[in-house]
mmCIF file of N, CA and C in Angstrom:
data_model
loop_
_atom_site.group_PDB
_atom_site.id
_atom_site.type_symbol
_atom_site.label_atom_id
_atom_site.label_comp_id
_atom_site.label_asym_id
_atom_site.label_seq_id
_atom_site.Cartn_x
_atom_site.Cartn_y
_atom_site.Cartn_z
ATOM 1 N N MET A 1455 69.414 112.837 130.938
ATOM 2 C CA MET A 1455 69.965 112.159 130.031
ATOM 3 C C MET A 1455 70.331 112.980 128.701
ATOM 4 N N THR A 1456 69.596 113.096 128.150
ATOM 5 C CA THR A 1456 69.893 113.885 127.030
ATOM 6 C C THR A 1456 70.986 115.151 127.058
ATOM 7 N N SER A 1457 70.716 115.763 128.262
ATOM 8 C CA SER A 1457 72.675 116.543 128.170
ATOM 9 C C SER A 1457 73.541 115.115 128.362
ATOM 10 N N ASP A 1458 73.440 114.311 128.660
ATOM 11 C CA ASP A 1458 74.855 113.496 128.711
ATOM 12 C C ASP A 1458 74.877 113.094 127.136
ATOM 13 N N VAL A 1459 74.295 112.577 126.466
ATOM 14 C CA VAL A 1459 73.973 112.147 125.098
ATOM 15 C C VAL A 1459 74.602 113.465 124.516
ATOM 16 N N ASP A 1460 73.576 114.606 124.512
ATOM 17 C CA ASP A 1460 74.509 115.564 124.077
ATOM 18 C C ASP A 1460 76.304 116.148 123.884
ATOM 19 N N ARG A 1461 76.643 115.858 125.419
ATOM 20 C CA ARG A 1461 77.404 116.303 125.396
ATOM 21 C C ARG A 1461 78.989 114.812 125.425
ATOM 22 N N PHE A 1462 78.123 113.703 124.663
ATOM 23 C CA PHE A 1462 78.691 113.047 124.388
ATOM 24 C C PHE A 1462 79.177 113.323 122.633
ATOM 25 N N TYR A 1463 78.573 113.521 122.160
ATOM 26 C CA TYR A 1463 78.107 113.710 120.686
ATOM 27 C C TYR A 1463 78.886 115.247 120.200
ATOM 28 N N ARG A 1464 79.120 116.129 121.209
ATOM 29 C CA ARG A 1464 79.824 116.911 120.958
ATOM 30 C C ARG A 1464 81.329 116.764 121.143
ATOM 31 N N THR A 1465 81.504 116.003 122.481
ATOM 32 C CA THR A 1465 83.009 115.705 122.638
ATOM 33 C C THR A 1465 83.550 114.889 121.561
ATOM 34 N N LEU A 1466 82.738 113.752 120.767
ATOM 35 C CA LEU A 1466 82.942 112.672 119.868
ATOM 36 C C LEU A 1466 83.455 113.659 118.658
ATOM 37 N N VAL A 1467 82.689 114.358 117.824
ATOM 38 C CA VAL A 1467 83.177 114.836 117.045
ATOM 39 C C VAL A 1467 84.337 116.494 116.873
ATOM 40 N N ARG A 1468 84.467 116.767 118.619
ATOM 41 C CA ARG A 1468 85.117 117.653 118.333
ATOM 42 C C ARG A 1468 86.656 117.133 118.670
ATOM 43 N N GLU A 1469 87.249 115.926 119.635
ATOM 44 C CA GLU A 1469 88.370 115.289 119.978
ATOM 45 C C GLU A 1469 88.522 114.072 119.052
ATOM 46 N N ALA A 1470 87.615 113.709 118.277
ATOM 47 C CA ALA A 1470 87.920 112.236 117.759
ATOM 48 C C ALA A 1470 89.418 112.373 116.737
ATOM 49 N N PRO A 1471 90.075 111.415 116.830
ATOM 50 C CA PRO A 1471 91.558 111.564 116.164
ATOM 51 C C PRO A 1471 91.299 112.122 114.638
ATOM 52 N N ASP A 1472 90.158 111.587 114.150
ATOM 53 C CA ASP A 1472 90.349 112.017 112.907
ATOM 54 C C ASP A 1472 89.973 112.961 112.676
ATOM 55 N N ALA A 1473 89.911 114.237 111.517
ATOM 56 C CA ALA A 1473 89.371 115.607 111.074
ATOM 57 C C ALA A 1473 88.002 115.215 110.694
ATOM 58 N N ILE A 1474 87.044 116.040 111.322
ATOM 59 C CA ILE A 1474 85.661 116.128 110.915
ATOM 60 C C ILE A 1474 85.860 117.252 110.659
ATOM 61 N N ILE A 1475 84.995 117.532 109.164
ATOM 62 C CA ILE A 1475 84.781 119.170 108.534
ATOM 63 C C ILE A 1475 83.509 119.135 108.743
ATOM 64 N N TYR A 1476 82.732 119.791 108.361
ATOM 65 C CA TYR A 1476 81.398 120.091 107.983
ATOM 66 C C TYR A 1476 81.275 121.557 107.093
ATOM 67 N N ALA A 1477 80.656 121.465 105.650
ATOM 68 C CA ALA A 1477 80.759 122.484 105.077
ATOM 69 C C ALA A 1477 79.495 122.652 104.740
ATOM 70 N N ASP A 1478 78.946 124.213 104.420
ATOM 71 C CA ASP A 1478 77.437 124.281 103.979
ATOM 72 C C ASP A 1478 77.494 123.535 102.559
ATOM 73 N N ALA A 1479 75.829 123.712 102.095
ATOM 74 C CA ALA A 1479 76.073 123.479 100.374
ATOM 75 C C ALA A 1479 76.845 124.702 99.620
ATOM 76 N N GLN A 1480 76.928 125.321 100.072
ATOM 77 C CA GLN A 1480 78.279 126.459 99.032
ATOM 78 C C GLN A 1480 79.727 126.173 99.111
ATOM 79 N N GLY A 1481 79.891 125.076 99.929
ATOM 80 C CA GLY A 1481 80.858 124.533 100.469
ATOM 81 C C GLY A 1481 82.349 125.432 101.266
ATOM 82 N N THR A 1482 81.128 126.471 102.241
ATOM 83 C CA THR A 1482 82.003 127.293 103.226
ATOM 84 C C THR A 1482 81.928 126.359 104.470
ATOM 85 N N ILE A 1483 83.231 126.259 105.211
ATOM 86 C CA ILE A 1483 83.340 125.801 106.109
ATOM 87 C C ILE A 1483 82.890 126.561 107.335
ATOM 88 N N THR A 1484 81.942 125.553 108.127
ATOM 89 C CA THR A 1484 81.401 125.682 109.481
ATOM 90 C C THR A 1484 81.304 125.023 110.821
ATOM 91 N N PHE A 1485 82.144 123.738 110.742
ATOM 92 C CA PHE A 1485 82.575 122.980 111.524
ATOM 93 C C PHE A 1485 84.258 122.569 111.428
ATOM 94 N N TRP A 1486 84.773 122.554 112.352
ATOM 95 C CA TRP A 1486 86.282 122.216 112.272
ATOM 96 C C TRP A 1486 86.726 121.747 112.995
ATOM 97 N N ASN A 1487 87.055 120.166 113.627
ATOM 98 C CA ASN A 1487 87.239 119.436 114.853
ATOM 99 C C ASN A 1487 89.046 120.110 115.254
ATOM 100 N N ARG A 1488 89.245 119.311 116.292
ATOM 101 C CA ARG A 1488 90.796 119.766 116.723
ATOM 102 C C ARG A 1488 91.629 119.058 115.665
ATOM 103 N N ALA A 1489 91.209 117.787 115.093
ATOM 104 C CA ALA A 1489 92.497 116.977 114.277
ATOM 105 C C ALA A 1489 92.278 117.782 113.381
ATOM 106 N N ALA A 1490 91.396 118.061 112.778
ATOM 107 C CA ALA A 1490 91.775 118.959 111.640
ATOM 108 C C ALA A 1490 92.184 120.076 111.697
ATOM 109 N N GLU A 1491 92.867 121.065 112.907
ATOM 110 C CA GLU A 1491 93.745 122.017 113.206
ATOM 111 C C GLU A 1491 95.455 121.198 113.210
ATOM 112 N N ARG A 1492 95.405 119.786 113.334
ATOM 113 C CA ARG A 1492 96.586 119.300 113.622
ATOM 114 C C ARG A 1492 96.711 118.755 112.300
ATOM 115 N N ILE A 1493 96.118 118.327 111.756
ATOM 116 C CA ILE A 1493 96.117 117.793 110.234
ATOM 117 C C ILE A 1493 96.383 118.463 109.128
ATOM 118 N N PHE A 1494 95.524 119.663 108.905
ATOM 119 C CA PHE A 1494 95.634 121.278 108.124
ATOM 120 C C PHE A 1494 96.603 122.544 108.332
ATOM 121 N N GLY A 1495 96.769 122.583 109.719
ATOM 122 C CA GLY A 1495 97.236 123.507 110.326
ATOM 123 C C GLY A 1495 96.646 124.518 110.541
ATOM 124 N N PHE A 1496 95.877 124.721 109.973
ATOM 125 C CA PHE A 1496 94.400 125.761 110.182
ATOM 126 C C PHE A 1496 93.803 125.911 111.841
ATOM 127 N N SER A 1497 93.490 126.793 112.447
ATOM 128 C CA SER A 1497 93.055 127.016 113.849
ATOM 129 C C SER A 1497 91.671 126.740 113.397
ATOM 130 N N GLU A 1498 90.259 126.208 114.177
ATOM 131 C CA GLU A 1498 89.148 126.621 113.672
ATOM 132 C C GLU A 1498 88.802 128.023 113.735
ATOM 133 N N SER A 1499 89.396 128.900 114.323
ATOM 134 C CA SER A 1499 88.980 130.347 113.947
ATOM 135 C C SER A 1499 89.393 131.071 112.434
ATOM 136 N N GLU A 1500 90.922 130.494 112.207
ATOM 137 C CA GLU A 1500 91.188 130.491 110.579
ATOM 138 C C GLU A 1500 90.486 129.715 109.500
ATOM 139 N N ALA A 1501 89.484 128.668 110.100
ATOM 140 C CA ALA A 1501 89.019 127.591 109.047
ATOM 141 C C ALA A 1501 87.306 128.368 108.803
ATOM 142 N N VAL A 1502 86.615 128.266 110.153
ATOM 143 C CA VAL A 1502 85.515 128.040 109.619
ATOM 144 C C VAL A 1502 84.816 129.818 109.166
ATOM 145 N N GLY A 1503 84.018 129.756 107.841
ATOM 146 C CA GLY A 1503 83.568 130.611 107.584
ATOM 147 C C GLY A 1503 84.681 130.933 106.154
ATOM 148 N N LYS A 1504 85.636 130.201 105.848
ATOM 149 C CA LYS A 1504 86.376 129.934 104.554
ATOM 150 C C LYS A 1504 86.031 128.913 103.734
ATOM 151 N N SER A 1505 86.145 128.667 102.302
ATOM 152 C CA SER A 1505 85.780 127.867 101.507
ATOM 153 C C SER A 1505 86.680 126.747 101.524
ATOM 154 N N LEU A 1506 86.129 125.748 101.214
ATOM 155 C CA LEU A 1506 87.036 124.493 101.568
ATOM 156 C C LEU A 1506 88.397 124.333 100.543
ATOM 157 N N ASP A 1507 88.750 125.757 99.598
ATOM 158 C CA ASP A 1507 89.642 125.538 98.867
ATOM 159 C C ASP A 1507 90.563 125.759 99.797
ATOM 160 N N ILE A 1508 90.872 126.292 100.537
ATOM 161 C CA ILE A 1508 91.743 126.236 102.109
ATOM 162 C C ILE A 1508 92.506 125.231 101.830
ATOM 163 N N ILE A 1509 91.956 124.025 101.577
ATOM 164 C CA ILE A 1509 92.725 122.270 101.594
ATOM 165 C C ILE A 1509 92.657 121.645 100.223
ATOM 166 N N ILE A 1510 91.946 122.737 99.547
ATOM 167 C CA ILE A 1510 92.077 122.011 98.124
ATOM 168 C C ILE A 1510 93.627 122.616 97.072
ATOM 169 N N PRO A 1511 94.257 121.288 96.153
ATOM 170 C CA PRO A 1511 95.186 121.946 95.825
ATOM 171 C C PRO A 1511 94.358 122.479 94.122
ATOM 172 N N GLU A 1512 94.991 123.965 94.021
ATOM 173 C CA GLU A 1512 94.535 124.336 92.952
ATOM 174 C C GLU A 1512 94.539 123.751 91.433
ATOM 175 N N THR A 1513 95.419 122.427 91.566
ATOM 176 C CA THR A 1513 94.639 121.922 90.268
ATOM 177 C C THR A 1513 93.538 120.790 90.543
ATOM 178 N N LEU A 1514 93.058 120.805 91.451
ATOM 179 C CA LEU A 1514 91.991 119.560 91.960
ATOM 180 C C LEU A 1514 90.705 120.452 92.407
ATOM 181 N N ARG A 1515 90.842 121.645 91.975
ATOM 182 C CA ARG A 1515 90.071 122.637 92.533
ATOM 183 C C ARG A 1515 88.708 122.322 91.199
ATOM 184 N N LYS A 1516 88.671 122.425 90.265
ATOM 185 C CA LYS A 1516 87.478 122.490 89.374
ATOM 186 C C LYS A 1516 86.769 121.082 89.384
ATOM 187 N N ARG A 1517 87.711 120.067 89.398
ATOM 188 C CA ARG A 1517 87.658 118.804 89.549
ATOM 189 C C ARG A 1517 86.747 118.266 90.849
ATOM 190 N N HIS A 1518 86.979 119.057 92.439
ATOM 191 C CA HIS A 1518 86.374 118.621 93.615
ATOM 192 C C HIS A 1518 84.543 119.714 92.971
ATOM 193 N N TRP A 1519 85.250 121.027 92.984
ATOM 194 C CA TRP A 1519 84.027 121.498 92.852
ATOM 195 C C TRP A 1519 82.638 121.385 91.671
ATOM 196 N N ASP A 1520 83.087 120.862 90.567
ATOM 197 C CA ASP A 1520 82.132 120.089 89.807
ATOM 198 C C ASP A 1520 81.589 118.456 90.694
ATOM 199 N N GLY A 1521 82.064 117.826 91.123
ATOM 200 C CA GLY A 1521 81.564 116.866 92.171
ATOM 201 C C GLY A 1521 80.757 116.996 93.204
ATOM 202 N N PHE A 1522 81.460 118.117 93.989
ATOM 203 C CA PHE A 1522 80.684 118.924 95.195
ATOM 204 C C PHE A 1522 79.043 119.776 94.506
ATOM 205 N N ALA A 1523 79.440 120.228 93.259
ATOM 206 C CA ALA A 1523 78.100 120.724 92.881
ATOM 207 C C ALA A 1523 76.931 119.898 92.371
ATOM 208 N N GLU A 1524 77.559 118.751 91.661
ATOM 209 C CA GLU A 1524 76.642 117.840 91.360
ATOM 210 C C GLU A 1524 76.196 117.025 92.394
ATOM 211 N N THR A 1525 76.976 116.379 93.458
ATOM 212 C CA THR A 1525 75.759 115.701 95.079
ATOM 213 C C THR A 1525 75.568 116.813 95.454
ATOM 214 N N ILE A 1526 75.346 118.137 95.855
ATOM 215 C CA ILE A 1526 74.448 119.221 95.904
ATOM 216 C C ILE A 1526 72.746 119.236 95.141
ATOM 217 N N ARG A 1527 73.441 118.858 93.630
ATOM 218 C CA ARG A 1527 72.234 119.097 93.140
ATOM 219 C C ARG A 1527 71.128 117.606 93.052
ATOM 220 N N THR A 1528 72.135 116.740 93.136
ATOM 221 C CA THR A 1528 71.567 115.289 93.056
ATOM 222 C C THR A 1528 71.280 114.611 93.849
ATOM 223 N N GLY A 1529 72.073 115.534 95.439
ATOM 224 C CA GLY A 1529 71.736 114.443 96.522
ATOM 225 C C GLY A 1529 72.262 113.355 96.496
ATOM 226 N N LYS A 1530 73.081 112.690 95.204
ATOM 227 C CA LYS A 1530 73.757 111.150 95.342
ATOM 228 C C LYS A 1530 75.707 111.487 95.270
ATOM 229 N N THR A 1531 75.993 110.394 95.738
ATOM 230 C CA THR A 1531 77.277 110.791 95.900
ATOM 231 C C THR A 1531 77.930 109.390 96.041
ATOM 232 N N ARG A 1532 78.472 109.203 95.354
ATOM 233 C CA ARG A 1532 79.905 107.716 95.222
ATOM 234 C C ARG A 1532 80.246 107.509 96.620
ATOM 235 N N TYR A 1533 80.567 108.655 97.379
ATOM 236 C CA TYR A 1533 81.520 108.301 98.456
ATOM 237 C C TYR A 1533 80.730 108.479 99.981
ATOM 238 N N GLY A 1534 79.723 108.622 99.785
ATOM 239 C CA GLY A 1534 78.739 108.633 100.916
ATOM 240 C C GLY A 1534 78.429 107.020 101.680
ATOM 241 N N GLY A 1535 78.579 106.007 101.044
ATOM 242 C CA GLY A 1535 78.237 104.485 101.260
ATOM 243 C C GLY A 1535 79.414 103.965 101.996
ATOM 244 N N GLY A 1536 80.507 104.772 102.587
ATOM 245 C CA GLY A 1536 81.519 104.225 103.222
ATOM 246 C C GLY A 1536 82.706 103.975 102.632
ATOM 247 N N ASP A 1537 82.208 104.551 101.415
ATOM 248 C CA ASP A 1537 83.747 104.566 99.968
ATOM 249 C C ASP A 1537 84.960 105.499 100.162
ATOM 250 N N VAL A 1538 85.552 105.016 100.799
ATOM 251 C CA VAL A 1538 86.694 106.260 100.591
ATOM 252 C C VAL A 1538 87.518 106.571 99.648
ATOM 253 N N LEU A 1539 87.718 107.879 99.281
ATOM 254 C CA LEU A 1539 88.459 108.639 98.714
ATOM 255 C C LEU A 1539 89.429 109.285 98.968
ATOM 256 N N ALA A 1540 90.705 108.675 98.359
ATOM 257 C CA ALA A 1540 91.827 109.313 98.719
ATOM 258 C C ALA A 1540 92.171 110.201 97.421
ATOM 259 N N VAL A 1541 92.659 111.431 97.909
ATOM 260 C CA VAL A 1541 93.467 112.235 97.262
ATOM 261 C C VAL A 1541 94.449 113.570 98.050
ATOM 262 N N PRO A 1542 95.027 114.324 97.443
ATOM 263 C CA PRO A 1542 95.904 114.814 97.699
ATOM 264 C C PRO A 1542 95.489 116.398 98.447
ATOM 265 N N ALA A 1543 96.277 116.722 99.177
ATOM 266 C CA ALA A 1543 95.290 118.296 100.159
ATOM 267 C C ALA A 1543 96.316 118.998 100.054
ATOM 268 N N LEU A 1544 96.201 120.421 101.213
ATOM 269 C CA LEU A 1544 97.046 121.267 100.743
ATOM 270 C C LEU A 1544 96.830 121.184 102.868
ATOM 271 N N ARG A 1545 97.978 121.876 103.713
ATOM 272 C CA ARG A 1545 98.366 122.405 104.486
ATOM 273 C C ARG A 1545 98.278 123.903 104.219
ATOM 274 N N LYS A 1546 97.968 124.298 105.643
ATOM 275 C CA LYS A 1546 98.199 125.903 105.839
ATOM 276 C C LYS A 1546 99.319 126.222 104.918
ATOM 277 N N ASP A 1547 100.618 125.913 105.468
ATOM 278 C CA ASP A 1547 102.069 125.792 105.236
ATOM 279 C C ASP A 1547 102.189 125.910 103.608
ATOM 280 N N GLY A 1548 101.412 124.885 102.907
ATOM 281 C CA GLY A 1548 101.546 125.215 101.600
ATOM 282 C C GLY A 1548 102.076 123.446 101.376
ATOM 283 N N THR A 1549 102.540 123.045 102.260
ATOM 284 C CA THR A 1549 102.711 121.111 101.617
ATOM 285 C C THR A 1549 101.528 120.359 101.488
ATOM 286 N N ARG A 1550 101.752 119.677 100.605
ATOM 287 C CA ARG A 1550 100.755 118.595 100.274
ATOM 288 C C ARG A 1550 100.784 117.544 101.094
ATOM 289 N N ILE A 1551 99.505 117.064 101.078
ATOM 290 C CA ILE A 1551 99.883 115.893 102.241
ATOM 291 C C ILE A 1551 98.851 114.676 101.359
ATOM 292 N N SER A 1552 98.728 113.712 101.782
ATOM 293 C CA SER A 1552 97.385 112.381 100.965
ATOM 294 C C SER A 1552 96.590 112.108 102.260
ATOM 295 N N ILE A 1553 95.231 112.656 101.731
ATOM 296 C CA ILE A 1553 94.482 112.241 102.611
ATOM 297 C C ILE A 1553 93.381 111.542 102.436
ATOM 298 N N GLU A 1554 92.871 110.264 103.298
ATOM 299 C CA GLU A 1554 91.325 109.926 102.911
ATOM 300 C C GLU A 1554 90.591 110.196 103.607
ATOM 301 N N PHE A 1555 89.380 110.385 102.861
ATOM 302 C CA PHE A 1555 87.880 110.462 103.705
ATOM 303 C C PHE A 1555 86.873 110.085 103.055
ATOM 304 N N THR A 1556 85.959 109.901 103.831
ATOM 305 C CA THR A 1556 84.495 109.457 103.544
ATOM 306 C C THR A 1556 83.735 110.630 104.169
ATOM 307 N N ILE A 1557 82.398 110.869 103.447
ATOM 308 C CA ILE A 1557 81.184 111.800 103.363
ATOM 309 C C ILE A 1557 79.950 111.590 103.720
ATOM 310 N N LEU A 1558 79.369 112.768 104.634
ATOM 311 C CA LEU A 1558 78.064 112.357 105.052
ATOM 312 C C LEU A 1558 77.419 113.423 104.138
ATOM 313 N N PRO A 1559 76.526 113.292 103.357
ATOM 314 C CA PRO A 1559 75.474 114.261 102.731
ATOM 315 C C PRO A 1559 74.399 115.016 104.115
ATOM 316 N N PHE A 1560 74.173 116.248 104.780
ATOM 317 C CA PHE A 1560 73.136 116.540 105.850
ATOM 318 C C PHE A 1560 72.030 116.872 104.930
ATOM 319 N N ILE A 1561 71.023 116.114 105.054
ATOM 320 C CA ILE A 1561 69.756 116.552 104.263
ATOM 321 C C ILE A 1561 68.379 117.115 104.946
ATOM 322 N N ASP A 1562 66.933 117.914 104.492
ATOM 323 C CA ASP A 1562 66.497 118.691 105.143
ATOM 324 C C ASP A 1562 64.723 117.427 105.107
ATOM 325 N N ARG A 1563 64.336 117.747 105.596
ATOM 326 C CA ARG A 1563 62.877 117.113 105.379
ATOM 327 C C ARG A 1563 62.696 116.963 103.668
ATOM 328 N N THR A 1564 62.893 117.900 102.745
ATOM 329 C CA THR A 1564 62.373 117.715 101.362
ATOM 330 C C THR A 1564 63.517 117.546 100.539
ATOM 331 N N ARG A 1565 64.519 116.270 101.186
ATOM 332 C CA ARG A 1565 65.682 115.649 100.855
ATOM 333 C C ARG A 1565 66.843 116.434 99.925
ATOM 334 N N ARG A 1566 66.384 118.202 100.391
ATOM 335 C CA ARG A 1566 67.681 118.926 100.179
ATOM 336 C C ARG A 1566 69.099 118.686 100.715
ATOM 337 N N ILE A 1567 70.141 118.814 100.060
ATOM 338 C CA ILE A 1567 70.870 118.401 100.920
ATOM 339 C C ILE A 1567 71.701 120.090 101.629
ATOM 340 N N LEU A 1568 71.762 120.193 102.375
ATOM 341 C CA LEU A 1568 72.321 121.350 103.387
ATOM 342 C C LEU A 1568 73.573 121.687 103.520
ATOM 343 N N GLY A 1569 74.565 120.860 103.787
ATOM 344 C CA GLY A 1569 75.854 120.591 103.701
ATOM 345 C C GLY A 1569 75.955 118.993 103.603
ATOM 346 N N MET A 1570 77.538 118.786 103.756
ATOM 347 C CA MET A 1570 78.263 117.362 103.823
ATOM 348 C C MET A 1570 79.010 118.123 105.122
ATOM 349 N N ALA A 1571 79.539 116.811 105.661
ATOM 350 C CA ALA A 1571 80.556 116.693 106.212
ATOM 351 C C ALA A 1571 81.287 115.196 106.153
ATOM 352 N N ALA A 1572 82.835 115.385 106.328
ATOM 353 C CA ALA A 1572 84.096 115.030 105.704
ATOM 354 C C ALA A 1572 84.602 114.576 107.354
ATOM 355 N N ILE A 1573 84.637 113.174 107.152
ATOM 356 C CA ILE A 1573 85.489 112.584 107.805
ATOM 357 C C ILE A 1573 87.042 112.347 107.759
ATOM 358 N N LEU A 1574 88.496 112.931 107.481
ATOM 359 C CA LEU A 1574 89.419 113.021 107.141
ATOM 360 C C LEU A 1574 90.793 112.184 107.751
ATOM 361 N N ARG A 1575 91.751 111.600 106.893
ATOM 362 C CA ARG A 1575 92.334 111.310 107.780
ATOM 363 C C ARG A 1575 93.914 110.759 107.555
ATOM 364 N N ASP A 1576 95.129 111.612 107.611
ATOM 365 C CA ASP A 1576 96.400 111.621 106.887
ATOM 366 C C ASP A 1576 96.986 110.509 107.160
ATOM 367 N N VAL A 1577 96.958 110.063 105.341
ATOM 368 C CA VAL A 1577 97.509 108.816 105.045
ATOM 369 C C VAL A 1577 99.335 109.150 104.234
ATOM 370 N N THR A 1578 99.635 110.421 104.681
ATOM 371 C CA THR A 1578 101.148 110.724 103.998
ATOM 372 C C THR A 1578 102.314 109.710 104.152
ATOM 373 N N GLN A 1579 102.510 109.116 105.297
ATOM 374 C CA GLN A 1579 103.646 108.660 105.381
ATOM 375 C C GLN A 1579 103.359 107.223 104.916
ATOM 376 N N ARG A 1580 101.961 106.804 105.322
ATOM 377 C CA ARG A 1580 101.568 105.216 104.366
ATOM 378 C C ARG A 1580 102.020 105.524 102.922
ATOM 379 N N PHE A 1581 101.479 106.604 102.114
ATOM 380 C CA PHE A 1581 101.300 106.719 100.665
ATOM 381 C C PHE A 1581 103.225 106.728 100.198
ATOM 382 N N GLU A 1582 103.532 108.315 101.026
ATOM 383 C CA GLU A 1582 105.086 107.585 100.617
ATOM 384 C C GLU A 1582 105.438 106.545 100.745
ATOM 385 N N GLU A 1583 105.668 105.614 101.730
ATOM 386 C CA GLU A 1583 105.960 104.396 101.673
ATOM 387 C C GLU A 1583 105.952 103.439 100.944
ATOM 388 N N LEU A 1584 104.396 103.420 100.348
ATOM 389 C CA LEU A 1584 104.222 102.741 100.066
ATOM 390 C C LEU A 1584 104.552 102.854 98.668
ATOM 391 N N LYS A 1585 104.525 104.438 98.071
ATOM 392 C CA LYS A 1585 105.624 105.121 96.418
ATOM 393 C C LYS A 1585 107.266 104.557 96.886
ATOM 394 N N ARG A 1586 108.035 104.689 97.849
ATOM 395 C CA ARG A 1586 108.949 103.762 98.282
ATOM 396 C C ARG A 1586 109.392 102.173 98.249
ATOM 397 N N LEU A 1587 108.334 101.578 98.349
ATOM 398 C CA LEU A 1587 108.232 100.254 98.403
ATOM 399 C C LEU A 1587 108.033 99.736 96.570
ATOM 400 N N ARG A 1588 107.637 100.338 95.981
ATOM 401 C CA ARG A 1588 106.898 100.490 94.628
ATOM 402 C C ARG A 1588 108.351 100.654 94.016
ATOM 403 N N ALA A 1589 108.636 102.101 93.837
ATOM 404 C CA ALA A 1589 110.180 101.979 93.417
ATOM 405 C C ALA A 1589 111.398 101.118 93.517
ATOM 406 N N GLU A 1590 111.147 100.561 94.883
ATOM 407 C CA GLU A 1590 112.566 100.267 95.349
ATOM 408 C C GLU A 1590 112.077 98.139 94.692
ATOM 409 N N ALA A 1591 110.677 98.142 94.187
ATOM 410 C CA ALA A 1591 110.343 96.723 93.719
ATOM 411 C C ALA A 1591 110.712 96.826 92.141
ATOM 412 N N ALA A 1592 110.801 97.972 91.559
ATOM 413 C CA ALA A 1592 110.777 98.304 90.210
ATOM 414 C C ALA A 1592 112.095 98.641 89.786
ATOM 415 N N THR A 1593 113.229 98.508 90.571
ATOM 416 C CA THR A 1593 114.442 98.879 90.966
ATOM 417 C C THR A 1593 114.839 96.984 90.460
ATOM 418 N N HIS A 1594 114.513 96.479 91.363
ATOM 419 C CA HIS A 1594 115.083 94.747 91.482
ATOM 420 C C HIS A 1594 114.320 94.486 90.234
ATOM 421 N N VAL A 1595 113.438 94.756 89.892
ATOM 422 C CA VAL A 1595 112.723 93.780 88.578
ATOM 423 C C VAL A 1595 113.364 94.067 87.102
ATOM 424 N N PHE A 1596 113.506 95.211 87.276
ATOM 425 C CA PHE A 1596 113.704 96.459 85.920
ATOM 426 C C PHE A 1596 115.709 96.185 86.005
ATOM 427 N N GLY A 1597 115.670 96.219 87.047
ATOM 428 C CA GLY A 1597 117.152 96.825 87.397
ATOM 429 C C GLY A 1597 118.308 95.805 87.135
#
């Protein structure tokens, strides 16, 4: 029974349609599923062992790392209760995409954060369509 459950868990995180990434408390990627490969363009071997900076646009890195450090330090996050965060991200080829994600902190018995998992979805098409519709609406209202 346990091996069936373990196989289920492993298959679920590896094959899920959304990207699942786990980074340790220093922000080093230690898990990268197939959807992360598809969305970001980095293979598992290219991503594991690297900083999360490989997917964070340079202009957002300070804000990201300030929030990451605060979450590691305090054990609290605004995005752990199912709240979705929408931000730009980077693909391997340098293309900016729009993603939405939630995070799940992993804690030890002393309540210290060991790392964080993120479940991410590429919403670039939806974001671009919304932008286009807003521009179109503004043209009709103000044009």
